[in-house]
Each structure stands twice: as C-alpha cells, then as structure tokens.
C-alpha cells in the first residue's frame, strides 16, 4: 500500500509508491543518505540494503560517494547540490537532525547546522509513482547560498547507463537524443532566464537496453521556468547521480532573517515497461497533479496572426472569426497589433491600451460579436517585454533589466521588464486584470520573445535575486489572474517552445510547442515534447503552405493529421482557402472533435517513432476507444507496406473501425497488426478510429468518412 513509514531503529524512511519504493536514512553523522530507488521493497528488504554499505577502498575512492540526498561539503567530492558560505568565510554544512513530520504522503525532515543558525528542511511527497522533492533554507544570520539544488537522485549501480534528453533551438525544439552517459560531469542548463528552446529540464536514464516497450527507466524533471541546470555525474566506481535545481554559475542566493529560500520541485519517476511506460506515467502525473484543469477538453482555436500579421482591424478580425466558426473552431484569438503604436515589432510593447485607429470602438464590440458566433475570445499579450519606443519605457527606463554604466542590448527591438520590482508587478497585474475583466477575455496567449540580458537591478542590495523572483512573480501573477477570473485559460509561449516545463504547466492550460508549424518538422518536435508532456498540453496549428519557416509545401490533409495528434488549432489565411480546402477542413475539424477526448486524455503509444523518413505512427487509447495516426514522410523503392502492430488494446475484445465497418480481433491487432492502406507516395497519412464492440450498437459513433489519401501539395 502506498505511504510513508519510519524505521526508528534504523533511522530510515521508506516511501512506497504505487509500484516503486524510495528509501533514505540518517548515517552516524546525521547526514541524510540515499538507500534505494526502484522496484518495490518491503521494510525488511530496505533494512537489508542499508547493511550493504561498503567501506572505503583507500584514501581517494569512496564507493558510497554521491549518496547524499543533497551532496555537499567535507570529503564529499561529488558535484555539490548545496553550497553555502557564511560571513566569516566558513563553507559547507554539518548536518544535525532536528525532527520529522509525516502528513499523508508528505514527509518533512528538518535539520540545522551544528554551529551556525542555518536550517534546512527536506521535503518528499508521493504522487502515485512520482516522488516530488524540494528543500527549504532559512537562517537567523546572512548566508550566501552559492548553489541550492532541489534534490540529488542516486541511481542503482549498473553495467552501463544511457541518457535520454532533448536539445534544440528556435523552430527546432525538443529534438530527442539518446547517448551513453560519459564519465565525469555532464550539465544541461539554461542561463537565459527562461526554460529555453535549447534544452528542457528533464532527463531519463536506462542501462542502454530499454526500448519503447521493455526495460527499466529512471526520470528526473524540474518544475521551473527560469534559469536551471541538471548535472549528471558518473564516477569510475560506477555511481551515477542526477542533481538539479534553479540558478546558474555566478548567481548566488542570499538567505537571512525574513528571507527564506524554497527550491522548486524536482520530480523523480521509476518505471518498467520501457520509454513508452515512462512517458505514460509522466503524462498521468501531469494530468492528475500539475495541470489546473486537467479534465477539460482544449478547444479548437483559430489564431489570426498568419492571416493578418500586424495589420488588424475590427472588421477584418470579425470576418476571420465568422469563417473560423463555420469551420468548427471554438476559440478565436486576436494576435499581435491590437494595442499602442504596434504596427510592427519595433514599437508599442508596454503600452497595453487599445489602438483606437484600428479599433475605434475599442475591443468590446469585437469580443461581443465573437461571443455571439458561439466562440470564446482570446488575446495575445507579452507582459514581460517593452520596446524602447514606447510610452512606458520613456516614463520608466529604470524598470528594465540593466546594469549601471552598461549598454542595454535589444533583441527583437525589445528589453525585459524586471518583474522582481514590486512596482512593475503591480503595474502588470493592474492592466491585465482590467483587460480581462472589462472585455470578457476567455484566453490569453502569454508570449515572451527574448531571454534575459544585462540582468541587473541598480540600487538593489541583492541584485541576483531577480533571477528567481522574476519567475516567481510571473507565477504569482498568473495564479492571481486565474483566481480573479476563474474562466480564464492561458497558453504559454516564448518565441515558440521556449518556456515549456512542469512549473509553467501548473498555471497554464497548454503551451505553444514551436513557431515551426511545418508538419514534417512537427513530427519530430512533437515526438520530443511527448516524452514527458501529454498531448493535451501541445498546441498544434494547421497553417498555410509553403510554410513560412521551411518553405516546404505539404498537403492539407497531412498538415491536419499531424496537428490533430495534439491540441488542434487553425492558423492560416482561411479567407484565401479554396472551397475544396474549406470543405476538407470542416470534415477534419469535425473528426478531431470526435476523437479529441481520446487524444487529449488518452494513453500514448509510440508505434513507429520518427527515426528516419519512413512511416511514423502513434496511438491513443482511452477506455474502449483507440485512435491511430500514421504518416508516410517519404516513399522509397516502392517498398511494400507493413501492417502496424498496435498496443494498449484488450486482446480478448473485438474492435470496430466505424469508418470502414471492418471489425478486428484485439489479439490480432496486437500480434499481427493493422493494415493501414496508405497510398503510395510522399506525405500520405491516415487516422483510424477503433471502438470495442458492444451489444448496444446504437451507442457507437456514426460513421465519418475514413481520411486516408494522398493530396497534391498546396
């Protein structure tokens, strides 16, 4: 049974999840050390593990090094997770156990330093098979904290280790990499003040033999949306740890009277069943414990950016909204250009008042008209940014991140506002609260189009604190807006997928995965995103062709099918679409709205990952329904099509494809596969619906045309 127990005679805590065990103990010096993380063990078996601690080999090699729950100090030469420096120059922490508290599935273990008035509380919270860990530091004197990771995770000694993670850049986010773990230290990080396009704060580790369906996988993910780092350390003794938290080299935290420090959550997950099981477990965790409204279905949205750019007006937006409603969209989003002197990206950011030249009557009439069409209304905002060419900057040049006597570097003609300043935070909440409340805004696309630069705060004694406080104020502002406007939903965007993480997902409903909407590239971007984050968080648009990022032309059906494996959105200039494309769009939006519960809330099975340019396939299963997506990227040598083996079905049941009327044995679909019937050629795709056959056939969904064909590009 899941829960937490304390073995007093061994000073050991045992945390039992749904199918795994985590254990730690206090050693003779009161240092909290790791005991076990992995398969289920009883209390007696955990005690047996604690008795297997090995002695030092010599004066240079400690086989138990790296087992500290927050490695630091003394003769512990492992990468430090906690570094403190006192006013007299002393460094390191000497642990003294104080007390413990267990509340349900939440464990707190409190320590003080043996000499200095510094307190550290370690937190552990079970969430199914995910263990959340974080730390709190407080002091009665001023203490400089050079590093404060949330946790050190020690993995069992293995013959080998392999690391899974994602890398990328703007328009090429979340590219999955799997590589052997090198000896020494490997650091994944962002120094940009945001999560970044270039890495994402999670890693998975296996012994090199795990597949999509088989093998043990360990995962660690950090719930933080500012600068961060994860460090893997592998020694010649065979030990491997993963340690991570907020912050970066050269930036210190200051703890003192009235200034505690709480680290973000570091979440750890152990699973068997390979990478597929690991992803499904992470998705279940995100839906159950992270997302604010996990039970909701994300609406089909239309965003006007690609149709109009900055050239927006009330009449023009209303025409687009009418066309979007006719296609089956449920949410209309007005993008950039509606405020201030915003006729391009060089001016206006910070002046969040409606541009009366473009909207003479304000936004309210447009919002009302959109609502009358049966659509929700959304708006693009970028609260953390300012153009130097703006009334706000001219009035408050001191509000931006900057250093005295140093130039202020502009990216995209903009600077970053210092949200750690109370006056900036109050200003931001004031205009956002009025905007949402006075206009009845249902949805905000919250963008952030540049990383930090010259991150200083002249006149502030502790300037480094802005690196943490900026992110925390963004969190608090979103939380406050949602509390004041319960119907408001938010999408996180940062030049695409630059701020996607568990911390941001705790106060937003979905994320803009990438500015790259090219369907072929999206197969790989969405593959990486789905390793940790569920499809219900993944905004995916159908835009025009040739694509504005890649210049590639892809058939409309293929573009739709790729976007339909996430949260479907429309982003093209639909006023210029020919009638045949509009008719196809209406059919595919209707199909998506039928399969949406399965896609957004179902379990994901990656059947054929995008490892080459052949067929890619994935499947979602929810209850007695399954949806299969298959995409042929490029055809070579007229190779015959192979049946697609499915997963996650009940072998004892039969499944109906309501579009073809064909029934299939679950056992056959699992063992032999589903014939896809993809036509020859490039950019062919299909969506197959399957439902368990029930005695009440009237309960089945009415057939919709099966969408499988090869379109002409364009």
XYZ file of C-alpha atoms in Angstrom, residues 42-684:
643
model
C 9.436 -4.297 1.928
C 10.706 -2.594 5.078
C 12.793 -5.684 5.935
C 14.322 -5.671 2.457
C 15.147 -1.968 2.759
C 16.969 -2.707 6.018
C 18.947 -5.400 4.211
C 20.014 -2.811 1.643
C 21.207 -0.400 4.356
C 23.516 -3.091 5.691
C 25.345 -3.344 2.365
C 27.233 -0.051 2.723
C 30.827 -0.651 1.649
C 33.999 0.585 3.406
C 36.451 2.970 1.820
C 38.805 1.326 -0.644
C 41.642 3.805 0.022
C 42.147 7.494 0.670
C 40.897 8.516 -2.758
C 37.921 6.324 -3.684
C 34.751 6.140 -1.612
C 32.274 3.620 -3.078
C 29.420 5.388 -1.231
C 30.242 8.852 -2.525
C 27.321 10.619 -4.165
C 24.682 9.047 -1.925
C 23.910 12.248 -0.025
C 20.344 13.442 -0.568
C 21.877 16.890 -1.132
C 25.566 16.233 -1.764
C 27.837 18.869 -0.183
C 30.945 19.650 1.830
C 33.679 17.843 3.744
C 35.409 14.993 1.963
C 32.461 14.574 -0.365
C 33.897 15.383 -3.779
C 30.741 14.684 -5.708
C 29.229 17.602 -7.644
C 27.697 19.692 -4.864
C 23.964 20.169 -4.714
C 24.157 22.583 -1.789
C 26.906 25.166 -1.320
C 26.761 27.752 1.462
C 29.227 30.389 2.652
C 28.961 32.167 5.978
C 30.043 35.723 6.782
C 33.246 34.545 8.469
C 34.281 32.646 5.343
C 33.334 29.172 6.565
C 31.781 26.906 3.962
C 29.799 23.718 3.946
C 27.016 22.322 6.106
C 27.376 19.958 9.062
C 24.003 18.307 9.438
C 22.237 17.972 12.773
C 18.935 16.134 12.666
C 16.130 18.042 14.366
C 12.766 16.371 13.734
C 10.454 14.853 11.165
C 6.800 15.066 10.212
C 4.662 12.804 8.054
C 1.350 14.146 6.751
C -0.320 11.640 4.483
C 2.112 11.212 1.599
C 4.251 14.246 2.535
C 7.466 13.776 4.527
C 9.421 16.658 6.072
C 12.849 16.124 7.636
C 14.305 19.155 9.428
C 17.990 19.799 10.081
C 20.130 22.585 11.455
C 23.822 23.270 11.066
C 25.906 22.088 14.044
C 27.321 25.572 14.594
C 25.569 28.245 12.548
C 21.861 29.191 12.815
C 21.007 27.759 9.394
C 18.060 25.398 8.959
C 17.391 23.035 6.073
C 14.152 21.108 5.608
C 13.974 18.341 3.032
C 10.546 17.626 1.542
C 9.343 14.403 -0.086
C 5.838 13.981 -1.498
C 4.451 10.897 -3.208
C 2.266 11.435 -6.267
C 1.454 7.936 -7.464
C 4.784 6.631 -8.728
C 6.276 10.117 -8.970
C 8.223 11.405 -5.975
C 8.421 15.173 -5.617
C 11.387 16.605 -3.710
C 12.383 20.113 -2.703
C 14.223 21.939 0.079
C 13.701 24.976 2.297
C 16.549 27.033 3.751
C 16.230 29.657 6.471
C 18.745 31.411 8.707
C 18.977 33.878 11.584
C 22.111 35.357 10.026
C 23.021 36.324 6.478
C 24.190 33.311 4.493
C 25.348 33.250 0.896
C 23.963 30.221 -0.917
C 26.098 29.573 -3.973
C 24.042 26.597 -5.114
C 20.752 25.186 -3.929
C 19.585 22.212 -5.961
C 16.226 20.675 -5.178
C 17.491 17.100 -4.909
C 20.249 14.649 -5.718
C 18.934 11.423 -7.228
C 21.170 8.352 -6.936
C 20.615 5.506 -9.379
C 21.470 1.855 -8.765
C 24.931 0.817 -9.923
C 24.672 -0.570 -13.446
C 26.999 -2.032 -16.051
C 26.228 0.950 -18.248
C 23.967 3.974 -18.473
C 22.225 5.733 -21.331
C 20.849 9.245 -21.195
C 17.701 10.492 -22.937
C 17.121 14.235 -23.217
C 16.081 16.890 -25.733
C 18.020 19.674 -27.396
C 17.046 22.258 -29.960
C 16.817 25.892 -30.956
C 14.144 28.300 -32.129
C 11.858 26.482 -34.619
C 13.599 23.168 -33.857
C 12.729 22.486 -30.232
C 12.670 19.163 -28.337
C 14.859 17.017 -30.574
C 15.206 13.697 -28.750
C 18.760 12.448 -28.107
C 19.840 9.120 -26.632
C 23.529 8.777 -25.812
C 25.758 6.782 -23.437
C 26.411 8.650 -20.203
C 30.054 9.790 -20.188
C 32.223 9.523 -17.109
C 32.580 12.772 -15.214
C 30.009 15.526 -15.116
C 27.513 16.441 -17.826
C 25.500 19.625 -17.370
C 22.234 20.518 -19.086
C 21.206 24.085 -18.412
C 19.619 27.364 -19.393
C 21.266 30.670 -18.454
C 18.633 32.660 -20.311
C 16.144 33.438 -17.540
C 13.613 31.115 -19.213
C 13.417 27.364 -19.787
C 14.843 27.884 -23.318
C 14.451 26.363 -26.761
C 17.867 24.747 -26.442
C 17.234 22.226 -23.659
C 14.392 21.175 -21.394
C 14.747 20.444 -17.652
C 14.365 16.682 -17.678
C 16.454 13.587 -18.310
C 15.715 9.873 -18.440
C 18.286 7.163 -17.706
C 18.323 3.471 -18.564
C 21.027 0.804 -18.746
C 21.287 1.035 -22.511
C 18.899 -1.820 -23.276
C 15.476 -0.230 -22.743
C 13.124 0.017 -25.716
C 9.775 1.655 -26.210
C 8.094 -1.386 -24.608
C 10.681 -3.012 -22.340
C 13.200 -2.065 -19.680
C 13.704 -0.019 -16.536
C 13.722 3.753 -16.948
C 14.506 6.437 -14.367
C 13.391 10.003 -14.987
C 14.019 13.361 -13.301
C 12.186 16.592 -14.207
C 12.428 20.071 -12.709
C 9.351 22.283 -12.244
C 10.996 25.617 -13.010
C 10.605 28.195 -15.777
C 13.698 30.356 -15.237
C 17.396 29.554 -15.463
C 18.120 25.982 -14.387
C 20.664 23.185 -14.507
C 20.695 19.411 -14.290
C 24.016 17.676 -13.652
C 24.677 14.002 -14.228
C 27.787 12.637 -12.524
C 29.296 9.230 -13.263
C 32.369 8.034 -11.394
C 34.825 5.174 -12.030
C 33.241 3.428 -9.045
C 30.029 3.033 -11.064
C 27.870 5.565 -9.243
C 25.523 7.775 -11.300
C 23.527 10.669 -9.888
C 21.287 13.372 -11.289
C 21.161 16.652 -9.389
C 19.220 19.706 -10.405
C 17.661 22.967 -9.442
C 17.230 26.612 -10.309
C 20.069 29.060 -10.753
C 23.326 29.192 -12.651
C 27.029 29.677 -12.058
C 27.907 33.156 -10.846
C 24.446 33.854 -9.416
C 24.032 33.460 -5.648
C 21.018 33.326 -3.344
C 21.060 35.244 -0.059
C 19.258 33.731 2.902
C 18.780 35.576 6.178
C 16.226 36.873 8.685
C 12.893 37.116 6.879
C 14.453 35.869 3.638
C 13.984 32.082 3.379
C 14.669 30.175 0.188
C 12.447 27.415 -1.193
C 13.662 25.438 -4.184
C 11.329 24.285 -6.977
C 10.052 20.731 -7.149
C 12.330 18.082 -8.603
C 10.206 15.107 -9.634
C 11.553 11.584 -9.977
C 9.918 8.592 -11.645
C 10.918 4.932 -11.883
C 9.084 2.658 -14.310
C 9.387 -0.663 -16.009
C 7.940 -1.186 -19.465
C 10.404 0.998 -21.339
C 10.210 4.556 -22.554
C 6.566 4.229 -23.520
C 5.541 3.320 -19.977
C 7.720 6.139 -18.634
C 6.001 8.687 -20.863
C 2.531 7.435 -19.979
C 3.393 7.662 -16.279
C 4.645 11.230 -16.697
C 1.514 12.142 -18.668
C -0.718 10.699 -15.950
C 1.199 12.670 -13.322
C 0.896 15.929 -15.272
C -2.817 15.453 -15.824
C -3.568 14.470 -12.245
C -1.224 16.664 -10.208
C 0.102 19.530 -12.349
C -2.448 20.987 -14.781
C -5.027 23.417 -13.336
C -7.984 21.983 -15.317
C -6.927 18.509 -16.470
C -10.470 17.255 -17.060
C -11.328 19.898 -19.627
C -11.102 19.425 -23.371
C -8.936 22.059 -25.015
C -10.906 23.957 -27.675
C -10.126 24.082 -31.382
C -8.747 27.590 -31.812
C -8.211 29.910 -34.719
C -5.358 32.442 -34.482
C -5.333 35.387 -36.860
C -1.569 36.034 -36.986
C -0.705 34.319 -40.252
C -3.716 35.860 -41.991
C -3.135 39.477 -40.937
C 0.191 39.952 -39.175
C 0.182 43.383 -37.561
C -2.482 44.691 -39.946
C -5.525 44.183 -37.749
C -8.931 45.858 -37.604
C -12.338 45.152 -36.130
C -13.965 44.345 -39.477
C -11.075 42.205 -40.679
C -10.934 40.163 -37.494
C -14.697 39.656 -37.440
C -14.672 38.249 -40.996
C -11.970 35.788 -39.960
C -13.952 34.841 -36.852
C -17.056 34.137 -38.942
C -15.078 31.894 -41.293
C -13.396 30.134 -38.345
C -16.744 29.458 -36.686
C -18.061 27.964 -39.930
C -15.101 25.578 -39.961
C -15.884 24.356 -36.441
C -13.411 26.399 -34.387
C -14.404 27.125 -30.792
C -11.945 29.855 -29.784
C -10.856 32.926 -31.759
C -7.517 34.508 -30.830
C -6.544 38.024 -31.890
C -2.768 38.105 -32.043
C -0.252 40.986 -32.062
C -1.006 44.514 -33.294
C -4.117 45.497 -31.345
C -2.507 47.912 -28.841
C -0.426 51.077 -28.591
C 1.639 52.125 -31.613
C 2.065 48.484 -32.588
C 2.319 48.498 -36.377
C 5.453 46.302 -36.305
C 7.805 44.728 -33.801
C 9.801 47.940 -33.269
C 7.329 49.860 -31.078
C 4.394 49.699 -28.697
C 5.256 46.861 -26.313
C 4.408 48.054 -22.830
C 1.572 50.347 -23.909
C -1.321 47.968 -23.308
C -4.160 50.208 -24.395
C -6.352 49.506 -27.427
C -5.184 51.186 -30.619
C -8.168 53.405 -31.486
C -7.034 53.918 -35.064
C -7.530 50.199 -35.631
C -10.387 49.618 -33.205
C -12.250 52.957 -32.990
C -14.887 51.452 -30.697
C -12.371 49.552 -28.601
C -12.196 45.783 -28.361
C -15.533 45.218 -26.653
C -17.686 45.160 -29.826
C -15.376 42.568 -31.422
C -15.387 40.437 -28.294
C -19.196 40.606 -28.143
C -19.543 39.684 -31.800
C -17.160 36.747 -31.446
C -19.104 35.506 -28.431
C -22.342 35.805 -30.416
C -20.800 33.483 -33.011
C -20.502 30.871 -30.253
C -16.729 31.299 -29.981
C -14.608 32.132 -26.994
C -12.321 35.140 -27.379
C -8.573 35.134 -26.834
C -5.881 37.783 -26.989
C -2.103 37.829 -27.475
C -0.079 39.605 -24.777
C 3.610 39.900 -23.921
C 3.567 41.355 -20.397
C 7.279 40.926 -19.561
C 8.567 42.974 -22.501
C 8.886 46.593 -23.518
C 10.017 48.382 -26.672
C 12.325 51.340 -26.087
C 9.979 53.095 -28.499
C 7.028 53.117 -26.100
C 5.399 55.478 -23.655
C 6.113 53.048 -20.833
C 9.859 52.994 -21.443
C 10.037 56.729 -21.843
C 8.334 57.082 -18.460
C 10.169 54.254 -16.673
C 13.542 53.366 -18.231
C 14.593 52.076 -14.798
C 12.021 49.265 -14.988
C 14.043 47.077 -17.356
C 16.826 44.659 -16.529
C 20.072 46.604 -16.846
C 23.435 47.346 -15.264
C 24.623 50.826 -14.418
C 27.027 52.281 -16.998
C 26.405 49.397 -19.422
C 24.573 49.316 -22.733
C 21.129 47.734 -22.916
C 21.160 45.030 -25.570
C 17.986 44.800 -27.625
C 16.701 41.596 -29.156
C 13.721 41.904 -31.492
C 13.783 45.633 -30.626
C 12.757 44.922 -27.045
C 14.015 44.799 -23.466
C 12.946 42.686 -20.496
C 10.969 44.277 -17.677
C 12.179 43.463 -14.170
C 9.185 41.667 -12.692
C 11.039 41.304 -9.391
C 10.319 45.002 -8.784
C 7.068 45.400 -6.805
C 6.048 48.454 -8.855
C 6.417 46.544 -12.127
C 4.481 43.578 -10.744
C 1.663 45.857 -9.561
C 1.540 47.623 -12.939
C 1.377 44.299 -14.812
C -1.441 42.930 -12.691
C -3.379 46.177 -12.959
C -3.600 46.313 -16.743
C -4.024 42.559 -17.192
C -6.825 42.431 -14.621
C -8.609 45.354 -16.287
C -8.108 43.953 -19.772
C -9.532 40.545 -18.925
C -12.307 41.817 -16.675
C -13.574 44.736 -18.745
C -13.570 42.863 -22.059
C -14.604 39.372 -21.005
C -11.388 37.795 -22.311
C -11.527 33.988 -22.151
C -7.967 33.131 -23.198
C -4.525 34.736 -23.113
C -1.645 33.722 -25.340
C 1.139 34.817 -22.959
C 4.276 35.317 -25.047
C 7.900 36.063 -24.086
C 10.037 36.726 -27.132
C 13.555 37.169 -25.793
C 15.799 35.864 -22.991
C 17.366 37.983 -20.266
C 20.272 40.315 -20.994
C 22.276 42.603 -18.683
C 20.275 41.153 -15.797
C 20.990 43.802 -13.211
C 18.985 45.924 -10.796
C 20.891 49.116 -9.899
C 20.265 50.291 -6.362
C 19.154 46.857 -5.098
C 21.460 45.317 -2.488
C 20.771 41.756 -3.663
C 20.560 42.083 -7.423
C 20.938 38.339 -8.072
C 17.559 37.637 -6.556
C 15.854 38.917 -9.698
C 16.762 35.631 -11.459
C 14.430 33.735 -9.138
C 11.969 36.455 -8.243
C 11.125 37.323 -11.845
C 9.900 33.787 -12.483
C 8.076 33.587 -9.174
C 6.283 36.865 -9.823
C 5.196 35.586 -13.251
C 3.825 32.503 -11.484
C 2.068 34.627 -8.848
C 0.628 36.954 -11.470
C -0.823 34.074 -13.467
C -2.190 32.492 -10.297
C -3.767 35.776 -9.209
C -5.344 36.386 -12.617
C -6.815 32.898 -12.688
C -8.182 33.270 -9.172
C -9.786 36.601 -10.062
C -11.137 35.311 -13.377
C -11.954 31.598 -12.955
C -12.983 31.218 -16.580
C -9.665 32.473 -17.933
C -7.403 29.997 -19.718
C -3.746 30.677 -20.592
C -1.348 29.379 -23.211
C 2.378 29.680 -22.502
C 4.547 30.850 -25.378
C 8.138 32.066 -25.540
C 9.008 32.535 -29.180
C 7.540 29.071 -29.603
C 8.591 26.401 -27.124
C 10.992 28.486 -25.052
C 9.114 28.138 -21.765
C 7.694 24.633 -21.503
C 8.143 22.884 -18.160
C 6.225 21.493 -15.192
C 6.341 24.833 -13.377
C 4.656 26.678 -16.236
C 2.141 23.890 -16.818
C 0.990 24.243 -13.206
C -0.622 27.587 -14.083
C -1.312 27.344 -17.822
C -3.565 25.065 -19.838
C -1.432 24.421 -22.889
C 1.836 25.522 -24.466
C 2.804 26.765 -27.893
C 5.141 23.951 -28.875
C 7.088 25.730 -31.609
C 6.812 28.599 -34.075
C 7.642 25.979 -36.686
C 4.319 24.641 -37.957
C 5.809 22.643 -40.829
C 4.055 19.294 -40.478
C 7.123 17.233 -41.323
C 9.305 19.020 -38.764
C 6.476 18.908 -36.248
C 6.576 15.091 -36.220
C 9.981 15.282 -34.546
C 9.234 18.308 -32.365
C 6.031 16.703 -31.069
C 7.814 13.368 -30.579
C 10.270 15.049 -28.216
C 7.562 17.042 -26.437
C 5.545 13.891 -25.792
C 8.368 12.141 -23.980
C 7.329 13.995 -20.820
C 4.332 16.219 -21.577
C 0.866 14.927 -22.613
C -0.829 15.689 -25.918
C -3.468 17.790 -24.165
C -0.791 20.426 -23.469
C 0.583 20.543 -27.022
C -0.842 23.293 -29.232
C -0.502 22.352 -32.911
C -1.705 24.511 -35.790
C -2.597 23.929 -39.399
C -1.021 26.840 -41.304
C -0.580 27.802 -44.923
C 1.809 26.333 -47.433
C 4.596 26.880 -48.335
C 5.487 27.052 -44.654
C 6.922 30.392 -43.545
C 9.814 28.735 -41.639
C 10.859 25.948 -44.011
C 9.364 26.918 -47.349
C 8.049 23.356 -47.672
C 4.692 22.554 -49.240
C 2.779 19.749 -47.532
C -0.774 18.538 -48.341
C -3.550 19.997 -46.238
C -4.707 16.577 -45.062
C -1.210 15.690 -43.833
C -0.956 19.050 -42.048
C -4.283 18.420 -40.324
C -3.445 14.865 -39.316
C -0.168 15.943 -37.699
C -1.860 18.780 -35.777
C -4.745 16.531 -34.745
C -2.386 14.419 -32.625
C -2.204 17.344 -30.184
C -4.458 20.330 -29.436
C -5.714 21.281 -32.881
C -5.554 24.881 -33.986
C -6.009 26.724 -37.289
C -3.556 29.450 -38.193
C -3.754 30.005 -41.932
C -5.300 32.744 -44.010
C -8.613 30.919 -44.282
C -10.184 33.718 -46.313
C -7.946 32.656 -49.208
C -8.517 28.915 -48.924
C -10.359 27.402 -51.946
C -13.720 25.825 -51.287
C -12.313 22.293 -51.563
C -9.853 23.058 -48.738
C -12.588 24.632 -46.634
C -14.785 21.569 -47.091
C -11.939 19.258 -46.123
C -11.145 21.448 -43.114
C -14.745 21.262 -41.892
C -14.676 17.463 -42.136
C -11.332 17.147 -40.349
C -12.283 19.568 -37.566
C -15.435 17.512 -37.024
C -13.365 14.338 -36.924
C -10.967 15.893 -34.437
C -13.787 16.990 -32.145
C -14.976 13.382 -32.135
C -11.562 11.875 -31.277
C -10.433 14.770 -29.077
C -11.164 13.070 -25.715
C -9.004 10.110 -26.737
C -6.132 12.288 -27.993
C -6.091 14.809 -25.162
C -6.828 12.423 -22.254
C -5.759 9.023 -23.558
C -2.636 6.928 -23.080
C 0.009 7.440 -25.777
C 1.713 4.535 -27.547
C 4.529 5.441 -29.946
C 4.265 2.674 -32.514
C 6.839 3.870 -35.043
C 8.906 6.865 -33.916
C 10.288 9.396 -36.435
C 13.773 7.889 -36.533
C 14.009 8.006 -40.347
C 11.942 9.399 -43.204
C 9.605 6.400 -43.444
C 6.285 5.747 -41.743
C 5.627 7.330 -38.343
C 2.737 6.051 -36.246
C 1.271 6.694 -32.820
C -1.847 5.581 -30.987
C -4.008 6.936 -28.185
C -6.223 4.733 -26.014
C -8.957 5.875 -23.644
C -11.381 3.348 -22.199
C -12.907 1.366 -25.058
C -11.746 3.761 -27.779
C -8.451 3.993 -29.657
C -7.183 6.376 -32.327
C -4.270 5.555 -34.632
C -2.309 8.180 -36.576
C 0.047 7.097 -39.336
C 2.173 9.281 -41.604
C 4.387 8.340 -44.514
C 7.003 11.033 -44.842
C 8.786 9.781 -47.959
C 8.405 6.651 -50.051
C 11.480 4.768 -51.220
C 11.875 1.957 -53.786
C 8.157 1.174 -53.834
C 8.619 -0.764 -50.577
C 5.553 -2.802 -49.564
C 3.612 -1.522 -46.571
C 3.878 -3.482 -43.344
C 0.922 -3.967 -41.003
C 1.120 -1.724 -37.959
C 1.181 -3.607 -34.648
C -0.976 -1.773 -32.133
C -0.646 -1.557 -28.374
C -2.763 -0.930 -25.300
C -5.793 -2.907 -26.520
C -7.652 -5.760 -24.839
C -6.702 -8.978 -26.673
C -9.970 -10.605 -25.582
C -12.137 -7.953 -27.291
C -13.087 -7.142 -30.854
C -12.741 -3.641 -32.267
C -14.822 -1.921 -34.918
C -13.486 0.636 -37.360
C -16.718 2.663 -37.775
C -15.453 4.330 -40.942
C -14.835 1.114 -42.889
C -17.232 -1.144 -40.994
C -14.435 -3.717 -40.526
C -14.032 -5.470 -37.173
C -10.721 -6.679 -35.793
C -9.638 -9.050 -33.067
C -7.715 -7.226 -30.356
C -5.295 -10.129 -30.160
C -4.649 -9.972 -33.910
C -4.103 -6.202 -33.838
C -1.564 -6.667 -31.068
C 0.201 -9.668 -32.550
C -0.028 -9.126 -36.321
C -1.072 -5.534 -36.804
C -3.497 -3.254 -38.615
C -3.313 -2.834 -42.435
C -3.075 0.927 -42.940
C -3.915 1.172 -46.616
C -1.690 4.194 -47.157
C -1.427 5.143 -50.823
C 1.992 5.200 -52.424
C 3.953 8.400 -52.490
C 5.161 11.048 -50.082
C 3.094 12.822 -47.417
C 0.402 10.180 -47.112
